[in-house]
mmCIF file of C-alpha atoms in Angstrom:
data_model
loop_
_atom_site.group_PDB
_atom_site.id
_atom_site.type_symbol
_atom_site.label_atom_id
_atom_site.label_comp_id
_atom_site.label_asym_id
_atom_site.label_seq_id
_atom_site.Cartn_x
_atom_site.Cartn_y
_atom_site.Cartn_z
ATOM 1 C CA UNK A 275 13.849 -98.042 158.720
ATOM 2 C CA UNK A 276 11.634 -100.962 157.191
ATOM 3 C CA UNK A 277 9.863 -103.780 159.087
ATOM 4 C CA UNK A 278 10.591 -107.266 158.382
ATOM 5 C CA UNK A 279 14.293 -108.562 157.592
ATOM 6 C CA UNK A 280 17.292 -106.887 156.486
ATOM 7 C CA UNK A 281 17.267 -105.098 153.011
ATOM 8 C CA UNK A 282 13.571 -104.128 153.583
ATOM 9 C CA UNK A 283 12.067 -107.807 153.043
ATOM 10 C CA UNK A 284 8.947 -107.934 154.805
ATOM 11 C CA UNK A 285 8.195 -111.538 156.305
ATOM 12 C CA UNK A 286 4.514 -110.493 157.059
ATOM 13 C CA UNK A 287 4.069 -109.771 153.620
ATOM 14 C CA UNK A 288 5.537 -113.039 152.313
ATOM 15 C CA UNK A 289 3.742 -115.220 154.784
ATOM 16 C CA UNK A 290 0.212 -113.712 153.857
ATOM 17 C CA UNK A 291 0.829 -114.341 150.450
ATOM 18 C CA UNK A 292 1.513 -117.502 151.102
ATOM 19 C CA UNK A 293 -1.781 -118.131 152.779
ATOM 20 C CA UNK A 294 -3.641 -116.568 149.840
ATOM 21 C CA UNK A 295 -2.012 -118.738 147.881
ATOM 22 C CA UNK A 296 -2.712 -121.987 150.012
ATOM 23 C CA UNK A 297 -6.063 -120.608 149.840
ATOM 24 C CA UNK A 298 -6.550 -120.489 145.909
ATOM 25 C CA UNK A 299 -4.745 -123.671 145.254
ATOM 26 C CA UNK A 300 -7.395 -125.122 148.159
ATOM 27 C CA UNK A 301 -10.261 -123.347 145.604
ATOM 28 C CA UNK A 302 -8.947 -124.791 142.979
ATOM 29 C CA UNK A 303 -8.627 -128.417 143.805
ATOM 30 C CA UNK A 304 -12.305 -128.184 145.128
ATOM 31 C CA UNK A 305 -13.377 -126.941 141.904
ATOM 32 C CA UNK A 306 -11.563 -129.733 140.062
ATOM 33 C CA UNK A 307 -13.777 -131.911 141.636
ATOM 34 C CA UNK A 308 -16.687 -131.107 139.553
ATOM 35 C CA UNK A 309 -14.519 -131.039 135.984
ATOM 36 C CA UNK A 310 -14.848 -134.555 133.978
ATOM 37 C CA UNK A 311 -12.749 -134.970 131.176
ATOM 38 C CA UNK A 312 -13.573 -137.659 128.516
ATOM 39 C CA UNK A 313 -10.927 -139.915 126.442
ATOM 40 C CA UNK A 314 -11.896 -143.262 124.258
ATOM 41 C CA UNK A 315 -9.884 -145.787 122.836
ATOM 42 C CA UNK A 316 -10.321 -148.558 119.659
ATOM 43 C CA UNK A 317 -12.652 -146.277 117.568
ATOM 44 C CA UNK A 318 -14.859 -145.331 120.676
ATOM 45 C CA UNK A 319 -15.391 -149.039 121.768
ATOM 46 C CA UNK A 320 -14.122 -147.793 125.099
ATOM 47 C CA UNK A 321 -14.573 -145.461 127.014
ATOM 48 C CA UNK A 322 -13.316 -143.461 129.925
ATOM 49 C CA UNK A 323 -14.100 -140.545 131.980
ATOM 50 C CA UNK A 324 -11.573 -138.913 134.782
ATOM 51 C CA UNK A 325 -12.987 -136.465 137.360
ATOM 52 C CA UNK A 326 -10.705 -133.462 137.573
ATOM 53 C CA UNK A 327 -9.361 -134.756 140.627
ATOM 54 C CA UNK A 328 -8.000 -137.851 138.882
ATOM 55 C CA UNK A 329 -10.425 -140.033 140.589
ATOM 56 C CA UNK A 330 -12.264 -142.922 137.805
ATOM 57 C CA UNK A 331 -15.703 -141.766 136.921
ATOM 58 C CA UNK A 332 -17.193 -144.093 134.288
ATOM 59 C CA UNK A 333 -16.102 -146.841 132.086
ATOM 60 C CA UNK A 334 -18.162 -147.840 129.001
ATOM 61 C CA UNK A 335 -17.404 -150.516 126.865
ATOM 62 C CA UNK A 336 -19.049 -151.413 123.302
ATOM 63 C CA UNK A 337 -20.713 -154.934 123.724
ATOM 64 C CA UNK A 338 -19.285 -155.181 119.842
ATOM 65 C CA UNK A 339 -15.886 -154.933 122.138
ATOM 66 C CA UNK A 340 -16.592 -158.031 123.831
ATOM 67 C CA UNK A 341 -15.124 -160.966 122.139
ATOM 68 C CA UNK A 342 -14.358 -163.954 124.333
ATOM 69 C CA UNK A 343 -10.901 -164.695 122.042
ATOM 70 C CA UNK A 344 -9.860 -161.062 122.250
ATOM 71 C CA UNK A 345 -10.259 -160.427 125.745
ATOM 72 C CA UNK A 346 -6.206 -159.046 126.250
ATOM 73 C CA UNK A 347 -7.060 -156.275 123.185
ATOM 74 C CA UNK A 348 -10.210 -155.366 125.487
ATOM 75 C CA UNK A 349 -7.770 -154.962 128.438
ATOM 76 C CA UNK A 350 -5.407 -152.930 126.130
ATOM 77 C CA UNK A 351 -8.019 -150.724 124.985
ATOM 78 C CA UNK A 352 -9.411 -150.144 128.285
ATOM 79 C CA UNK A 353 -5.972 -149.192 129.767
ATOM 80 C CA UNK A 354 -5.168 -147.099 126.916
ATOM 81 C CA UNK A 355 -8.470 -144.747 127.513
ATOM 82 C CA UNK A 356 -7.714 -144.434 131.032
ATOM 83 C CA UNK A 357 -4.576 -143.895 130.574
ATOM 84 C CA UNK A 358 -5.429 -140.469 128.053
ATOM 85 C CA UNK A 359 -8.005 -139.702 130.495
ATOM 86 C CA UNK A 360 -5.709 -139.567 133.233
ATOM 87 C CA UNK A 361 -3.629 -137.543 131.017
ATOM 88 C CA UNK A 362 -6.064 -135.286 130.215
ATOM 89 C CA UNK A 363 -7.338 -134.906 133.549
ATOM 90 C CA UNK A 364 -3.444 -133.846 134.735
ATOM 91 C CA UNK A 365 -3.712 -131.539 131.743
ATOM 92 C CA UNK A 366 -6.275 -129.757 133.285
ATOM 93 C CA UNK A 367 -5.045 -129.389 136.551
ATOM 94 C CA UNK A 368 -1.996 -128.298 135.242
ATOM 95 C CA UNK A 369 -3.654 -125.854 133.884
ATOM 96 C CA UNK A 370 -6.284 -124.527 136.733
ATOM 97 C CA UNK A 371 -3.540 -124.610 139.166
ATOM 98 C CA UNK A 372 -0.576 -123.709 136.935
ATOM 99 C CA UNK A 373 -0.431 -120.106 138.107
ATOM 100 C CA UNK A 374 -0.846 -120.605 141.344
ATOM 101 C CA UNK A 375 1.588 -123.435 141.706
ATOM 102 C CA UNK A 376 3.891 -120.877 139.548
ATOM 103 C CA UNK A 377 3.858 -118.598 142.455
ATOM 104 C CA UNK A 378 2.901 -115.421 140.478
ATOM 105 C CA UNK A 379 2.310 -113.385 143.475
ATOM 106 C CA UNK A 380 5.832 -113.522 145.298
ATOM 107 C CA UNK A 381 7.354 -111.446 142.661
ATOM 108 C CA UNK A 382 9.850 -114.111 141.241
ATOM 109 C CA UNK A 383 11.676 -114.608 144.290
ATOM 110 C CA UNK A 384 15.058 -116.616 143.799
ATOM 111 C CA UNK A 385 14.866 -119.819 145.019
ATOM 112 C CA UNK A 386 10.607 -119.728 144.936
#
């Protein structure tokens, strides 16, 4: 007769792989930490870069940027960098985490 729950499904099993997999997406989002991901808006006059966990590293802007009478482009500039880096930094999440978050290791189980 099996251990574990009816039709042979073992609820040891699935709970330890559910720990590893706590365990690799905790790896993971430490390791993020360190990855810096660049993006730049209005020719390179600004620029932005977005630590892996999505936190605001740096923000450099062209003094050639700064014109007193064009201080809203500035802002839009600005916002539009951080905005990609953000993106980017999600983007690379997505895809440090994606196959852990995927759940490869349960075997596709419905409703996983």
């Amino acid at each position: 007769m099996a251990r574990g729950g009816p039709g042979g499904f073992d609820m040891n099993a699935l709970m330890k792989q559910a720990q590893q997999m706590q365990k690799q997406m905790l790896e993971a989002q430490e390791a993020l930490k360190d990855e810096v991901v660049e993006a730049s808006a209005g020719g390179g006059m600004v620029k932005v870069k977005m630590g892996g966990d999505l936190t605001l590293r740096e923000i450099t802007i062209d003094p050639e940027a700064v014109d007193p009478e064009e201080v809203e482009i500035l802002a839009e500039m600005v916002q539009a960098a951080v905005n990609e880096a953000l993106r980017a930094a999600q983007d690379l999440a997505g895809s440090k985490m994606g196959g852990i978050a995927g759940m490869e290791g349960l075997g596709g189980l419905p409703g996983m």
